[in-house]
């Protein structure tokens, strides 16, 4: 093994250890010391058992864990893709075409500081607790960072690179596609990543307030029924999904956003 | 080289350039006049900040004169054109494209078919000695190699004129000598009109058919030198050293 690999291996061991220590502390505090009553903070083994049961059991909220995950995922994807498909081109157009910037910027500056979660009550009164209201919230959560990052990415295009393209006779549109967009890509991509995080948070918040299925709904039902084990299963599921999403973005980034750095 | 027989490619006619900015008007080029002939290698030589880059940008059409005009092949310059290529002071490669895509950029935006432009790009990549690096991204290349890509990119578009703005200013001395040899070799095999900017007297004499010494800012032509030494030139030949001393002394006069 090379020194580099050895070091990487050691770092992995340390990460693994830290997770084990976390679980051990949790176990000792709950099962051994009983610092909190089991109904408010169950020990890790109970949580793991609940997790396994929940994979196939519809108790107590009418759906299995995979069904909840799928429901949340479906809505998240619908709103997210809509937000990206509209937000990125709009941001690029704002950054490249000055009249688009003049028209969109004022509205956009007004909408930008509104936290997406603040829209939940409005959306629920407008569309009810179905898929539409949540998709709208996620759309809003996604479209803002998509626009912000695409817009500033395009705005940061180096003048000298545009000059280079122009000395080669590149038209305005060619300059956009060969220079501005590729150079903005890392930034646009960072926007997509942020958008994913924000929209996922927005979704769970919306589900906590009103839903009939989904991870947030599972957590809020469990809270009403004092099922702390299921709450924790829900939280760990969210954490795990977060890691998976992050990995997927890493893979896409390695594959498509190369060159820079 | 007898100049009478030569076709005039670039005419800088009484060109002035003033930058208008917040601090006030800044006259950088003051009634500048010179011609460049076909396939001539002209070096614009002058102290730092004297306006060399500005003059080059005026020829490339990236800036427009506030007085007079630049005429290239009989036509007044009103903007950049693919017939005038640029190699810049700092590398301005497209970091998101690999070497091949950088070099074929010109033909690509002109809509040349893929097979044809690949062949052309490969020729120039080979010419600058980067064979095998086609798939590399610019960040992975050394400064000297990046400038080679920049040179290949400019040549690959097959412009009439190539402008180079202190392309080796940021390189270490060793690499710089190497690159000067390369440019000498390339310009011998690829006949083009070249306008090369530098503030290094040695580099100027090594490369130039003719050196135009520019005044300190606001700039105009101070003096011209025809360099008739055989190529490749010897940095320590007596004539070389003599000319170098002369030019360095004249440049000091323009500042003093
Ligand atoms: N776009 C610009 N606006 C204002 N002043 C400029 C601009 N470009 C160059 N200058 C000024 O013109 C002078 C000459 O600059 P430059 O042509 O870059 O000189 P050189 O290339 O010989 O070092 C400098 O004093 C610089 O500040
Ligand atoms: Mg300069």
PDB file of N, CA, C and O and ligand atoms in Angstrom, chain B residues 19 21 26 28 47-54 63 217, ligand 1:
ATOM      1  N   UNK B  19      -8.353  57.074 -23.090  1.00  0.00           N
ATOM      2  CA  UNK B  19      -9.330  56.389 -22.249  1.00  0.00           C
ATOM      3  C   UNK B  19     -10.041  57.442 -21.419  1.00  0.00           C
ATOM      4  O   UNK B  19      -9.400  58.291 -20.804  1.00  0.00           O
ATOM      5  N   UNK B  21     -12.002  57.912 -18.276  1.00  0.00           N
ATOM      6  CA  UNK B  21     -12.499  57.282 -17.055  1.00  0.00           C
ATOM      7  C   UNK B  21     -12.743  58.309 -15.970  1.00  0.00           C
ATOM      8  O   UNK B  21     -12.598  59.508 -16.199  1.00  0.00           O
ATOM      9  N   UNK B  26      -7.333  59.998 -20.267  1.00  0.00           N
ATOM     10  CA  UNK B  26      -5.998  59.443 -20.197  1.00  0.00           C
ATOM     11  C   UNK B  26      -5.523  59.151 -21.620  1.00  0.00           C
ATOM     12  O   UNK B  26      -5.937  58.164 -22.229  1.00  0.00           O
ATOM     13  N   UNK B  28      -3.224  57.688 -24.107  1.00  0.00           N
ATOM     14  CA  UNK B  28      -2.249  56.601 -24.040  1.00  0.00           C
ATOM     15  C   UNK B  28      -1.474  56.475 -25.348  1.00  0.00           C
ATOM     16  O   UNK B  28      -0.269  56.229 -25.342  1.00  0.00           O
ATOM     17  N   UNK B  47       8.951  50.351 -22.841  1.00  0.00           N
ATOM     18  CA  UNK B  47       8.920  50.133 -21.395  1.00  0.00           C
ATOM     19  C   UNK B  47       7.519  49.715 -20.917  1.00  0.00           C
ATOM     20  O   UNK B  47       6.539  49.929 -21.633  1.00  0.00           O
ATOM     21  N   UNK B  48       7.447  49.148 -19.736  1.00  0.00           N
ATOM     22  CA  UNK B  48       6.163  48.738 -19.168  1.00  0.00           C
ATOM     23  C   UNK B  48       5.219  49.926 -19.070  1.00  0.00           C
ATOM     24  O   UNK B  48       5.659  51.058 -18.872  1.00  0.00           O
ATOM     25  N   UNK B  49       3.947  49.671 -19.268  1.00  0.00           N
ATOM     26  CA  UNK B  49       2.905  50.699 -19.135  1.00  0.00           C
ATOM     27  C   UNK B  49       2.954  51.785 -20.205  1.00  0.00           C
ATOM     28  O   UNK B  49       2.344  52.824 -20.064  1.00  0.00           O
ATOM     29  N   UNK B  50       3.727  51.544 -21.289  1.00  0.00           N
ATOM     30  CA  UNK B  50       3.831  52.615 -22.280  1.00  0.00           C
ATOM     31  C   UNK B  50       2.669  52.584 -23.262  1.00  0.00           C
ATOM     32  O   UNK B  50       2.443  53.539 -23.996  1.00  0.00           O
ATOM     33  N   UNK B  51       1.924  51.512 -23.284  1.00  0.00           N
ATOM     34  CA  UNK B  51       0.762  51.442 -24.174  1.00  0.00           C
ATOM     35  C   UNK B  51       0.857  50.352 -25.222  1.00  0.00           C
ATOM     36  O   UNK B  51       0.101  50.347 -26.184  1.00  0.00           O
ATOM     37  N   UNK B  52       1.767  49.389 -25.010  1.00  0.00           N
ATOM     38  CA  UNK B  52       1.963  48.323 -25.997  1.00  0.00           C
ATOM     39  C   UNK B  52       0.706  47.479 -26.166  1.00  0.00           C
ATOM     40  O   UNK B  52       0.263  47.213 -27.287  1.00  0.00           O
ATOM     41  N   UNK B  53       0.133  47.068 -25.037  1.00  0.00           N
ATOM     42  CA  UNK B  53      -1.077  46.248 -25.097  1.00  0.00           C
ATOM     43  C   UNK B  53      -2.198  47.014 -25.795  1.00  0.00           C
ATOM     44  O   UNK B  53      -2.929  46.457 -26.620  1.00  0.00           O
ATOM     45  N   UNK B  54      -2.292  48.291 -25.485  1.00  0.00           N
ATOM     46  CA  UNK B  54      -3.331  49.113 -26.105  1.00  0.00           C
ATOM     47  C   UNK B  54      -3.165  49.136 -27.625  1.00  0.00           C
ATOM     48  O   UNK B  54      -4.139  48.971 -28.363  1.00  0.00           O
ATOM     49  N   UNK B  63     -10.067  47.276 -29.112  1.00  0.00           N
ATOM     50  CA  UNK B  63     -10.305  48.680 -28.763  1.00  0.00           C
ATOM     51  C   UNK B  63     -10.408  49.431 -30.078  1.00  0.00           C
ATOM     52  O   UNK B  63      -9.851  48.996 -31.097  1.00  0.00           O
ATOM     53  N   UNK B 217       4.470  56.450 -22.308  1.00  0.00           N
ATOM     54  CA  UNK B 217       3.096  56.915 -22.434  1.00  0.00           C
ATOM     55  C   UNK B 217       2.997  58.450 -22.361  1.00  0.00           C
ATOM     56  O   UNK B 217       3.622  59.042 -21.489  1.00  0.00           O
TER      57      UNK B 217
HETATM   58  N1  LIG C   1      -9.222  50.256 -20.445  1.00  0.00           N
HETATM   59  C1  LIG C   1      -8.401  51.204 -19.948  1.00  0.00           C
HETATM   60  N2  LIG C   1      -8.912  52.267 -19.274  1.00  0.00           N
HETATM   61  C2  LIG C   1      -8.103  53.213 -18.769  1.00  0.00           C
HETATM   62  N3  LIG C   1      -6.775  53.211 -18.877  1.00  0.00           N
HETATM   63  C3  LIG C   1      -6.202  52.181 -19.522  1.00  0.00           C
HETATM   64  C4  LIG C   1      -6.985  51.120 -20.081  1.00  0.00           C
HETATM   65  N4  LIG C   1      -6.142  50.236 -20.667  1.00  0.00           N
HETATM   66  C5  LIG C   1      -4.901  50.719 -20.458  1.00  0.00           C
HETATM   67  N5  LIG C   1      -4.931  51.883 -19.785  1.00  0.00           N
HETATM   68  C6  LIG C   1      -3.766  52.697 -19.418  1.00  0.00           C
HETATM   69  O1  LIG C   1      -2.947  52.816 -20.525  1.00  0.00           O
HETATM   70  C7  LIG C   1      -1.584  52.772 -20.149  1.00  0.00           C
HETATM   71  C8  LIG C   1      -0.867  51.778 -21.009  1.00  0.00           C
HETATM   72  O2  LIG C   1      -1.348  50.502 -20.724  1.00  0.00           O
HETATM   73  P1  LIG C   1      -0.913  49.222 -21.565  1.00  0.00           P
HETATM   74  O3  LIG C   1      -1.313  49.405 -22.978  1.00  0.00           O
HETATM   75  O4  LIG C   1      -1.446  48.029 -20.868  1.00  0.00           O
HETATM   76  O5  LIG C   1       0.679  49.285 -21.447  1.00  0.00           O
HETATM   77  P2  LIG C   1       1.749  48.125 -21.637  1.00  0.00           P
HETATM   78  O6  LIG C   1       1.095  46.959 -22.306  1.00  0.00           O
HETATM   79  O7  LIG C   1       2.806  48.764 -22.465  1.00  0.00           O
HETATM   80  O8  LIG C   1       2.274  47.782 -20.290  1.00  0.00           O
HETATM   81  C9  LIG C   1      -1.553  52.458 -18.686  1.00  0.00           C
HETATM   82  O9  LIG C   1      -1.232  53.627 -17.957  1.00  0.00           O
HETATM   83  C10 LIG C   1      -2.939  52.003 -18.361  1.00  0.00           C
HETATM   84  O10 LIG C   1      -3.297  52.430 -17.065  1.00  0.00           O
END
